[in-house]
XYZ file of C-alpha atoms in Angstrom:
596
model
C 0.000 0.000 0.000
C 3.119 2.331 -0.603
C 1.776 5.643 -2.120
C 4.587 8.184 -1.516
C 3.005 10.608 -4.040
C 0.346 11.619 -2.011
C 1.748 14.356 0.219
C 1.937 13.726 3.692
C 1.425 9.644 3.221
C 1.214 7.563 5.860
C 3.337 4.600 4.366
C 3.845 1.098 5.208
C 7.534 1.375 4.239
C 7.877 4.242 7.089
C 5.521 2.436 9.374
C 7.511 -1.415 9.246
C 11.178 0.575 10.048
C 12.728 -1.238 12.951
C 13.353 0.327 16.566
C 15.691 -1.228 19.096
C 13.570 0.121 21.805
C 13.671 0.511 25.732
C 11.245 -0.246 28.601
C 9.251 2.622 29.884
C 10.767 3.163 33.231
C 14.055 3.106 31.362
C 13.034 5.631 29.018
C 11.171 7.737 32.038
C 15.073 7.400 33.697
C 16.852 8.693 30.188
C 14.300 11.469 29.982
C 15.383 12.620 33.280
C 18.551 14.389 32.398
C 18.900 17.031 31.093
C 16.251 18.706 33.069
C 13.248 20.624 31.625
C 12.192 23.923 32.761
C 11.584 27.156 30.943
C 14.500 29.308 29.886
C 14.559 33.264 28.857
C 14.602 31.933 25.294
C 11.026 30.121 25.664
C 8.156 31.572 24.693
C 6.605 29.139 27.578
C 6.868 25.410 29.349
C 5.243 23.671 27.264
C 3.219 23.784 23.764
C 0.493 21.618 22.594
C -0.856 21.420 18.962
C -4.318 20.853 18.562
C -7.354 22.012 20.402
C -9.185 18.767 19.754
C -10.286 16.315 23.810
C -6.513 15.016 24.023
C -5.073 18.337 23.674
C -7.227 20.350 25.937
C -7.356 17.303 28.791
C -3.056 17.480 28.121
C -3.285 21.309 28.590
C -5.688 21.135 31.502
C -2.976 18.626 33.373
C -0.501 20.799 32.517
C -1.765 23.970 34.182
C -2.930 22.150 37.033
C 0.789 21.297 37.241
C 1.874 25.086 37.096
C 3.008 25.286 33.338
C 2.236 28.260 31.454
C 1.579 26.763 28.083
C 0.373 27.897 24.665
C -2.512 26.096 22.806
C -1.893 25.886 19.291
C -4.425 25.051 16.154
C -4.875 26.006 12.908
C -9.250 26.395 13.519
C -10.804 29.026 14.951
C -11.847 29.183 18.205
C -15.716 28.454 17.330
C -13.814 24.486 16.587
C -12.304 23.872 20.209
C -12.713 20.483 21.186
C -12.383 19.403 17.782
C -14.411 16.397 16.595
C -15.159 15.177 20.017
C -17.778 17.996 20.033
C -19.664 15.962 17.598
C -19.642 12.801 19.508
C -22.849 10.873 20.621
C -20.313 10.665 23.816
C -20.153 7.307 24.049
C -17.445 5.906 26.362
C -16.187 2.340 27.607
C -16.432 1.522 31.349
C -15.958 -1.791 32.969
C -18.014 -3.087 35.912
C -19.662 0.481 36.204
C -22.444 1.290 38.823
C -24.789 1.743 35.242
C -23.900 -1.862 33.697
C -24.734 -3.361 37.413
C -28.119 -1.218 37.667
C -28.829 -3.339 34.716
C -27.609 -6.597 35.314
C -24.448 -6.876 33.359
C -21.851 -8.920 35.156
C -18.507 -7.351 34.159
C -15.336 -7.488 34.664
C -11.481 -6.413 34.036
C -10.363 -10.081 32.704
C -13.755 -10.502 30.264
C -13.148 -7.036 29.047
C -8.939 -7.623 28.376
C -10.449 -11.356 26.811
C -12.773 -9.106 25.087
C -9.606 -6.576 24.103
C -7.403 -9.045 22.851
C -9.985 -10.848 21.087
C -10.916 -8.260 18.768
C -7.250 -6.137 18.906
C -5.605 -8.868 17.156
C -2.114 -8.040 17.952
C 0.245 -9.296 15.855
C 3.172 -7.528 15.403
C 5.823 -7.743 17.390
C 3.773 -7.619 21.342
C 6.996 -9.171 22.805
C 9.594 -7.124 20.925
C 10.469 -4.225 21.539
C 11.172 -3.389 17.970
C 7.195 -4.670 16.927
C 5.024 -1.818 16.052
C 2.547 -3.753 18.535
C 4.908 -3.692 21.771
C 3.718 -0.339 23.266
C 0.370 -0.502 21.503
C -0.054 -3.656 24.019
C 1.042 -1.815 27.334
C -1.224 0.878 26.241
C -4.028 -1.361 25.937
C -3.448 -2.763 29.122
C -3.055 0.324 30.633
C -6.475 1.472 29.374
C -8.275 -1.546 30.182
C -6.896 -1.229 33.889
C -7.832 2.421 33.679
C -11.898 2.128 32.402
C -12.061 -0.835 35.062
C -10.648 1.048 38.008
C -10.401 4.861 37.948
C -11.832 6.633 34.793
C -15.571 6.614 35.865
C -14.631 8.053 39.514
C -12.455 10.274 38.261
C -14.764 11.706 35.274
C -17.493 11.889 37.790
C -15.669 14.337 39.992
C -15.751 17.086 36.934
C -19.197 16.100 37.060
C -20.376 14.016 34.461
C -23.088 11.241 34.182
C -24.217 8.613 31.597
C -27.398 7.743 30.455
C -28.509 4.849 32.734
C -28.971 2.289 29.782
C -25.720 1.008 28.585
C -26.058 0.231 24.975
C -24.315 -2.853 23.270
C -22.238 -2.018 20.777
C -19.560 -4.336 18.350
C -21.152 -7.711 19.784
C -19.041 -9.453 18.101
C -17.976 -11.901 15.446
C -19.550 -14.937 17.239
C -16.325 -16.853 19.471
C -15.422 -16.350 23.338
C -12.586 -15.495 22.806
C -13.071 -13.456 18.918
C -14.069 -10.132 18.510
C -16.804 -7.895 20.021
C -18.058 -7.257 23.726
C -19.271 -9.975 25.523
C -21.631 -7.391 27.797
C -22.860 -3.921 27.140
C -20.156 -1.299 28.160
C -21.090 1.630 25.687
C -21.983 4.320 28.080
C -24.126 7.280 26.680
C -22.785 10.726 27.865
C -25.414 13.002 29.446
C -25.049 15.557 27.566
C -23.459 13.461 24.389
C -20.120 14.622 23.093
C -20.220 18.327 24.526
C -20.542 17.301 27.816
C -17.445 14.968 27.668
C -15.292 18.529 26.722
C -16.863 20.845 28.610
C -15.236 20.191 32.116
C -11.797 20.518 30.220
C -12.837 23.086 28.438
C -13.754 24.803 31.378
C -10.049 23.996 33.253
C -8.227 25.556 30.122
C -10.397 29.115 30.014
C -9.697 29.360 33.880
C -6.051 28.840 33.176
C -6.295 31.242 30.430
C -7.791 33.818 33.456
C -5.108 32.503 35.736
C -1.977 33.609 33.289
C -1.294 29.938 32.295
C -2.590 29.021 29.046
C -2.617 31.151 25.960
C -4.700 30.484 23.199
C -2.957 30.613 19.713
C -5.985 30.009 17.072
C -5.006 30.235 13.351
C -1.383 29.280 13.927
C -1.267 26.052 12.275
C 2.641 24.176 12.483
C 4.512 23.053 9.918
C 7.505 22.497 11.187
C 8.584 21.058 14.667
C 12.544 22.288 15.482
C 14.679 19.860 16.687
C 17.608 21.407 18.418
C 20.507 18.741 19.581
C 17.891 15.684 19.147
C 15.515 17.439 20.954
C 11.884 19.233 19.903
C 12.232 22.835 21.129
C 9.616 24.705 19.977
C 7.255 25.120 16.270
C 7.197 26.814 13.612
C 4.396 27.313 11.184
C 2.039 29.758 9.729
C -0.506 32.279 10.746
C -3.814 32.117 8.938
C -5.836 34.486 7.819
C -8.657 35.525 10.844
C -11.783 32.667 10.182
C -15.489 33.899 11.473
C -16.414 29.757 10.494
C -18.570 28.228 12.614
C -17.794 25.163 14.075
C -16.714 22.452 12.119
C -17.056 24.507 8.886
C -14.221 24.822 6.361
C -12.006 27.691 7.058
C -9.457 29.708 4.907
C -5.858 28.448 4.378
C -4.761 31.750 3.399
C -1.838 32.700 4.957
C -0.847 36.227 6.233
C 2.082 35.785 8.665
C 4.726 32.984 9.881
C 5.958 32.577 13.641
C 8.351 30.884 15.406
C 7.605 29.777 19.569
C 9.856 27.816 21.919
C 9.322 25.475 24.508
C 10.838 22.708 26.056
C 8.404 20.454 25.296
C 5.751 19.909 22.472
C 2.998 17.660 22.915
C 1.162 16.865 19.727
C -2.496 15.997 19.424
C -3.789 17.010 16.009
C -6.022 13.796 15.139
C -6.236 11.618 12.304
C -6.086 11.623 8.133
C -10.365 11.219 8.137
C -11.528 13.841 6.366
C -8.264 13.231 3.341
C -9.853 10.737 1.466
C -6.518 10.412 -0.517
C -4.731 9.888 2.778
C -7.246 6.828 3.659
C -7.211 5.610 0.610
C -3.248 5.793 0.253
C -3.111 3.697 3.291
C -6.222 1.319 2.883
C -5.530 -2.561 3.905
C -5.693 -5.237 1.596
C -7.393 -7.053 3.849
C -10.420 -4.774 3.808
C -10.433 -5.356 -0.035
C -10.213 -2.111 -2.219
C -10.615 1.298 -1.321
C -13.767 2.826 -2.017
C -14.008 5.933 -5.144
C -16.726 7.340 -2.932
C -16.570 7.870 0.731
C -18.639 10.459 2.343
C -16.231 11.580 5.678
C -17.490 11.570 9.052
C -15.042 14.189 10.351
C -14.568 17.865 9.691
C -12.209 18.668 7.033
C -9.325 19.505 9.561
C -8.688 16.080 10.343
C -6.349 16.088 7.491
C -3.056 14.234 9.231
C -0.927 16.989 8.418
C 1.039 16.480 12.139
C 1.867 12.903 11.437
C 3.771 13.937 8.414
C 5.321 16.858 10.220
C 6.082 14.868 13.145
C 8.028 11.773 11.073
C 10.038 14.347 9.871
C 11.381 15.570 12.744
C 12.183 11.850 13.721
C 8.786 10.121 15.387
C 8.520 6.734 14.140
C 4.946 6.200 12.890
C 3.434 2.764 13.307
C 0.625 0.567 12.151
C -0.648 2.875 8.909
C -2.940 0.505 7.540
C -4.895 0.205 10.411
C -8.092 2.230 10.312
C -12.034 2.310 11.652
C -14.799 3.337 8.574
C -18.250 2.777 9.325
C -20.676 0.865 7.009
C -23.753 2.564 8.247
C -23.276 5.996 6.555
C -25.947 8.403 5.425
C -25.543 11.555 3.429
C -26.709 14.308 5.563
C -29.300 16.494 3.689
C -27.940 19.549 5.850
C -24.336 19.007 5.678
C -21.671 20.974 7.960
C -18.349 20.032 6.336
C -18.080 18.719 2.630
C -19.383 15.142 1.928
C -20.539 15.396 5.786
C -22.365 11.877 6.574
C -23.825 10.676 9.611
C -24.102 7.034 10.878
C -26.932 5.352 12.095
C -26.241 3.010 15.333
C -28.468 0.570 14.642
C -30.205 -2.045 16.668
C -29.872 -5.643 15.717
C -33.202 -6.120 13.670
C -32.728 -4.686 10.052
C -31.903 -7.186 7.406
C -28.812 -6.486 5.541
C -27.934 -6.695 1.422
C -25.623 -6.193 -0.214
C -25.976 -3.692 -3.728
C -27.566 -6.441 -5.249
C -29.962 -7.194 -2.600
C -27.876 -10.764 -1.142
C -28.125 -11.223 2.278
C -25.542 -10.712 4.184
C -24.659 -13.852 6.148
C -22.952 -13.746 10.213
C -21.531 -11.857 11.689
C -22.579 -9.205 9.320
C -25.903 -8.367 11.196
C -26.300 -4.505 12.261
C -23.887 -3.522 15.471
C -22.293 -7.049 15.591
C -18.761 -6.321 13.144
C -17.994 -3.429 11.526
C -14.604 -4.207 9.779
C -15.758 -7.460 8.773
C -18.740 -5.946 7.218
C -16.684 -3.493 5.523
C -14.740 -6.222 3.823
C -18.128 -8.332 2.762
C -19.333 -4.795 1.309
C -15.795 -4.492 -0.729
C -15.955 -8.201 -1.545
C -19.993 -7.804 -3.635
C -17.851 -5.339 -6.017
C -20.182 -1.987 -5.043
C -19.782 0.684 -2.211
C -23.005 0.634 -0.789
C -25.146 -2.058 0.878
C -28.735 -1.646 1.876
C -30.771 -1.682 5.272
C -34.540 -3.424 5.013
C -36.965 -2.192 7.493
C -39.915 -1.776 8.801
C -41.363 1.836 10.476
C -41.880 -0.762 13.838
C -37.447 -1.014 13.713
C -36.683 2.058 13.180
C -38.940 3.960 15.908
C -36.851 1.731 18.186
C -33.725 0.624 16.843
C -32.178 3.645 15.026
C -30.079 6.067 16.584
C -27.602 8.459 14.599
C -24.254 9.125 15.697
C -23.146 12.732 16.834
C -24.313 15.435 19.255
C -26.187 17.270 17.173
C -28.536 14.451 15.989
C -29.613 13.791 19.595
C -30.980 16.935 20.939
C -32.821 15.198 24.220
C -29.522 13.931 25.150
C -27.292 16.626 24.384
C -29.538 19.417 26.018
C -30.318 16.887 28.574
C -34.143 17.400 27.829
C -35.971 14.584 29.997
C -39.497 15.400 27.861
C -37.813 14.955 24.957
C -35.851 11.852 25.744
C -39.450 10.192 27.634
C -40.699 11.124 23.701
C -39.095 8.194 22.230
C -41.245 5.849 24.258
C -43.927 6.980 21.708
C -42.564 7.922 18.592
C -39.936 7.825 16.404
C -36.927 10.466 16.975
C -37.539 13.601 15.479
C -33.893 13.603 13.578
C -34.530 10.410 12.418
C -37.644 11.132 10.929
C -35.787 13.945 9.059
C -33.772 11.990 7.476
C -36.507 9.819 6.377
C -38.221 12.723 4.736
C -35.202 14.723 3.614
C -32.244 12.222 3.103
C -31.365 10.825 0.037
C -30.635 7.408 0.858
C -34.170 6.409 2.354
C -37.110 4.867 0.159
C -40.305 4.158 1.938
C -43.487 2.195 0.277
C -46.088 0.425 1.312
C -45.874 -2.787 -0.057
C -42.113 -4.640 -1.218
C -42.578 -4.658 -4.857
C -43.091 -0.324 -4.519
C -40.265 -0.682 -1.904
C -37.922 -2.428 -4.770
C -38.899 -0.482 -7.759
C -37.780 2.536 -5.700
C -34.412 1.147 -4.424
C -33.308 0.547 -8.030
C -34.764 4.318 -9.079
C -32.467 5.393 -6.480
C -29.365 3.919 -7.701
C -30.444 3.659 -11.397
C -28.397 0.230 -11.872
C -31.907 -1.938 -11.412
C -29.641 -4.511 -9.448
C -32.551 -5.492 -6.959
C -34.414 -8.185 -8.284
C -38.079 -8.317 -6.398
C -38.573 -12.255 -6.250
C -35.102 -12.725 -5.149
C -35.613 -10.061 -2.215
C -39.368 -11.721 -1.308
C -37.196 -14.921 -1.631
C -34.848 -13.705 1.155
C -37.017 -11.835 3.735
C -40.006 -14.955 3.599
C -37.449 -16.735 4.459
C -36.052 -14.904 7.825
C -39.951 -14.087 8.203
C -40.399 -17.775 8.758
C -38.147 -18.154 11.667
C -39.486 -15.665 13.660
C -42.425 -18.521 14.478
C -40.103 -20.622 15.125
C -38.226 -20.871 18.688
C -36.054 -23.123 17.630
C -34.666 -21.177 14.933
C -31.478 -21.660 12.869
C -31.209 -17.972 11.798
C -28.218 -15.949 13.591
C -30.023 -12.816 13.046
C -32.992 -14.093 14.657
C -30.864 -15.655 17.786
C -29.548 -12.230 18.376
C -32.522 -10.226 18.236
C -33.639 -12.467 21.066
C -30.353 -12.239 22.642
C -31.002 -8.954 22.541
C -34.568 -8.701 23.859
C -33.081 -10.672 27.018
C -30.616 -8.071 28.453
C -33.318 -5.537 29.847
C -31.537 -2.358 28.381
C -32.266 -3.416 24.921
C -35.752 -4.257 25.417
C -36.545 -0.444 26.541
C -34.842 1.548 24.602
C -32.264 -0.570 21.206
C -34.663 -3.445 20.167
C -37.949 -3.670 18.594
C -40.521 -6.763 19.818
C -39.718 -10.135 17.434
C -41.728 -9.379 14.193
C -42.008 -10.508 10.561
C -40.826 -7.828 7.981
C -43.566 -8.022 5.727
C -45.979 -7.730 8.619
C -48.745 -4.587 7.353
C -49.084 -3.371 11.208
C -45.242 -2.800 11.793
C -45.000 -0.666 8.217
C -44.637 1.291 6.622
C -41.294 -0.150 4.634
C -38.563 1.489 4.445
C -35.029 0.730 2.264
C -31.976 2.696 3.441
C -29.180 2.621 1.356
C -25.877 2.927 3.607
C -22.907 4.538 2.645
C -18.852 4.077 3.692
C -18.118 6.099 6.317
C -14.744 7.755 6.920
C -13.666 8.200 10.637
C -10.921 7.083 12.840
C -6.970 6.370 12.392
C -6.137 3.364 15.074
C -2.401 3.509 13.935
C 0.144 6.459 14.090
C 2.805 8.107 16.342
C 4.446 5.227 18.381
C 4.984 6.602 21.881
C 5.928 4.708 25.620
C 3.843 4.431 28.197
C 4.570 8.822 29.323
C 3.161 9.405 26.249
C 6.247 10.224 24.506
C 6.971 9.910 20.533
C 9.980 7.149 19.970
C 12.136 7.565 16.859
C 13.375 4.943 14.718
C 15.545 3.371 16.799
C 12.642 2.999 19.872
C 14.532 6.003 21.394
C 12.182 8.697 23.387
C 12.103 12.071 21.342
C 13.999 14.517 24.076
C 10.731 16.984 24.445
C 8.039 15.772 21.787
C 5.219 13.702 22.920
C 1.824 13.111 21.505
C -1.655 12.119 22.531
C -4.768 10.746 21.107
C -5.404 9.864 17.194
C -2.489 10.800 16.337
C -1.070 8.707 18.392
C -3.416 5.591 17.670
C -4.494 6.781 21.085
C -1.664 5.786 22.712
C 0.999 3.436 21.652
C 1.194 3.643 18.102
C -1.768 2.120 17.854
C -3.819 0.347 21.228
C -7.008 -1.011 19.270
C -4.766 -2.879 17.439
C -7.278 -3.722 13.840
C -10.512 -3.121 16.061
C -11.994 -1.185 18.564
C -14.997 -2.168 21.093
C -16.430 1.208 20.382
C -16.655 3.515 23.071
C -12.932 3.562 22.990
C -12.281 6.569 20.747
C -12.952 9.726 23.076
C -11.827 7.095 26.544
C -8.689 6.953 24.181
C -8.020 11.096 23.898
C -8.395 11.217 27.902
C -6.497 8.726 28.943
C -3.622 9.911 26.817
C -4.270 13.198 26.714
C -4.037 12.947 30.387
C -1.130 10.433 30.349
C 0.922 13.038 27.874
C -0.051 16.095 30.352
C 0.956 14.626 33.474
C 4.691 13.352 31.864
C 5.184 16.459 30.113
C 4.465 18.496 33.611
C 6.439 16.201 35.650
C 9.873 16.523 32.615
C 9.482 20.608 33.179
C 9.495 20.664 36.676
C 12.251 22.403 37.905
């Protein structure tokens, strides 16, 4: 997957170059000497690029610590928080006071079975040269961290969760394979903005206090390296950007500066929103790359700081590992270009392919995304299809991001009570406005329109009828051989999915649950799982596994930690846990190295 022509590339050439590499107390013990501290020729103690969760919950630890430091991003201010502002806030916990509420026996060794199963790491774990080897003490770090002190600790800045933990990635069908074994997605009250806002609200009180200054418009391009070591950025000053958030800005350029520091922390994101980037770096495993993607992240996430960072010596590891969605819808009222939005889905919908085959386990809605995304590649189109009733998708469809779940994200009880009745209001949006929903009364009106929407006439009606008769006739039977069917009564036996995620057993083709409805889903750009290898301080190793002298890095860019601590698949829930565990790993490191 070598594609040095497009600029910036993530390659696997880059990614597979050997380290000798040190333990992490070792490396704590070299960073030691020389000492940190602010000299008359920094501009401050410390300064961290990106605005995004990692970098504010880095910056937060870091004024707590007493470091004056200086915020950098190329946005506006309107964009801090970055995409975690857009989140539906989900966030992994293990044996939480919410999963026992409900029933859900959990605990540390299911969810590390439950990690490894589905992280697959295979590179190197016991090597200190492997592109895995840190990725693997990060993920054990993590694990130890949502099972012990993360909920306590984000509960003191005052956050809560939705009581109904939702199931998500349930797996690929083995004990020990892929997926959770147990609900552990926990809903944010308050849904993505409520997961930045305590940081947030640490920064702008630093910012009062004389700590933190706020730098928007200065986007790096260059990290100096002084004797080995990262002493400061340079980079460019944009032109002033009235955007709102997560709108394109202007690149235009109307000044250059130069600031110093003793330590740089980087956490700019991921290479989501440059399709040319994913693609450049897209598996073979997961077939081809898509032409058409529509990108579920705003079009800063461009991956411009892993590029930047490699240069100035970070070893970047595990390219070609990457989390798209399968689920995607165009939004009808986009924010950033080619914005989509994903639908969550419960596990009820039956699920073609372009030419209206079934898919076949564990390709059922919320069960395995990658492998999904690799059945979608493998029927030669881009797009697969969702068949519904009205009955499913009053219960069973949520869409991802904060500002497709109002009742949640303004904390509205009324409106949250409302679902009880009737179908979300944003998802009955996009069933009137979106492009990629057809609704009829009767299948042979719900095919015809399918194959006006993609004009290739691949759906064939008796071949569909075939196919949904068929599942329709094991939903009399208990004794059914259908996986779908098992799992929808899986489903209806853990109590959080039978009030709020899954709809009562019922045949598609059943005139009282309709009207039906057809979505077509989309590929869905989103998250980087590889990228800057860094120890267990959070601190970027070079080529030959030595710690940077000053750089370190946090979240996405960092494959949240490690290089990479999904390893090919996350358990969802994972991605924003990811930016504050490392974001607060980086902070607390990088305070400790400039203490004088």
């Amino acid at each position: 997957m070598e594609n040095s022509s497009v600029p910036g590339a993530i390659t696997r050439r880059r990614a597979l170059t050997v380290a000798t590499g040190v333990l992490a107390g070792a490396a704590l013990a070299q960073a030691a000497s020389p000492a940190f501290g602010a000299t008359a020729a920094s501009d401050a103690d410390a300064i961290v690029v990106g605005h995004g969760l990692a970098g504010l919950v880095a910056t937060a630890e870091l004024a707590a610590a007493g470091r004056k430091v200086l915020l950098l991003d190329q946005e506006p201010e309107a964009s801090l928080g970055g995409q975690a502002f857009w989140s539906f806030g989900g966030l992994f916990f293990v044996d939480s006071a919410e999963q026992r509420l409900m029933g859900v026996k959990d605990s540390r060794e299911l969810a590390w079975q439950d990690w490894l199963g589905t992280a697959g790491f295979d590179r190197g774990v016991d090597d200190p040269e492997g592109q895995d080897h840190w990725a693997y003490k990060w993920a054990e770090a993590y694990v130890d961290f949502a099972a012990e002190e993360k909920r306590a600790w984000l509960a003191g800045l005052g956050m809560q969760w939705f009581p109904i933990v939702g199931w998500a990635e349930r797996g690929g069908g083995l004990a020990d394979g892929h997926g959770n074994s147990v609900p552990r997605f926990h809903v944010t009250w308050g849904t993505g903005p409520a997961v930045v806002e305590p940081f947030e609200t640490k920064v702008r009180a630093a910012v009062a206090d004389r700590l933190v200054t706020f730098r928007f418009r200065h986007r790096v391009d260059e990290l100096i390296v002084t004797g080995g070591a990262v002493t400061g950025v340079r980079g460019a000053v944009l032109q002033p950007s009235d955007a709102g958030r997560g709108k394109p800005s202007s690149r235009t350029v109307v000044g250059e500066f130069e600031l110093k520091a003793p330590v740089v922390v980087v956490t700019s994101g991921g290479i989501g929103a440059d399709h040319d980037l994913v693609r450049a770096n897209w598996p073979a495993r997961l077939g081809s790359p898509p032409k058409s993607m529509i990108t579920g992240v705003p079009a800063h996430v461009d991956g411009r700081m892993l590029a930047i960072t490699e240069r100035a010596g970070g070893r970047i590891v595990n390219p070609d590992r990457m989390w798209h969605y399968t689920e995607g819808l165009k939004n009808y009222d986009p924010i950033w270009p080619g914005h989509g939005i994903r639908i969550l889905p419960g596990p009820s919908s039956m699920w073609f392919d372009a030419t209206g085959k079934r898919f076949s386990s564990p390709d059922i809605p919320g069960y395995d995304t990658l492998h999904t995304l690799k059945s979608i590649s493998d029927s030669g189109h881009e797009y697969s299809w969702f068949v519904t009733t009205q009955k499913i998708i009053a219960k069973e469809f949520a869409l991802s991001g904060s500002e497709q779940n109002p009742d949640l994200t303004e904390k509205n009880i009324w409106k949250l009570l409302s679902r009880i009745w009737q179908t979300p209001e944003p998802i009955e949006r996009f069933k009137e406005k979106g492009e990629d929903f057809v609704v009829a009364k009767t299948l042979p009106e719900l095919v015809a329109g399918m194959n006006k929407l993609t004009g290739d006439d691949l759906i064939d009606l008796a071949g569909l009828k075939r196919q949904i008769e068929a599942r329709d006739r094991e939903i009399d039977n208990p004794y059914t051989k259908d996986a779908q069917v098992m799992g929808i009564r899986n489903a209806l036996a853990y109590p959080g999915d039978t009030l709020s995620r899954t709809a009562s057993v019922h045949r598609i083709l059943d005139p009282s649950a309709g009207p039906l409805i057809a979505v077509r889903l989309n590929i869905l750009t989103r998250k980087t799982l590889g990228g800057l290898q860094t120890d267990l301080s959070g601190r970027v190793l070079n080529a030959a596994g030595t710690p940077i002298a000053g750089l370190y890095a946090a979240g996405e860019v960092a494959g949240f930690g490690g290089g990479g601590v999904h390893g090919y698949r996350s358990l969802e829930g994972t991605f924003l846990g990811g930016c504050l565990f490392s974001g607060r790993t980086a902070g607390r490191a990088a305070a400790a190295a400039t203490a004088s």
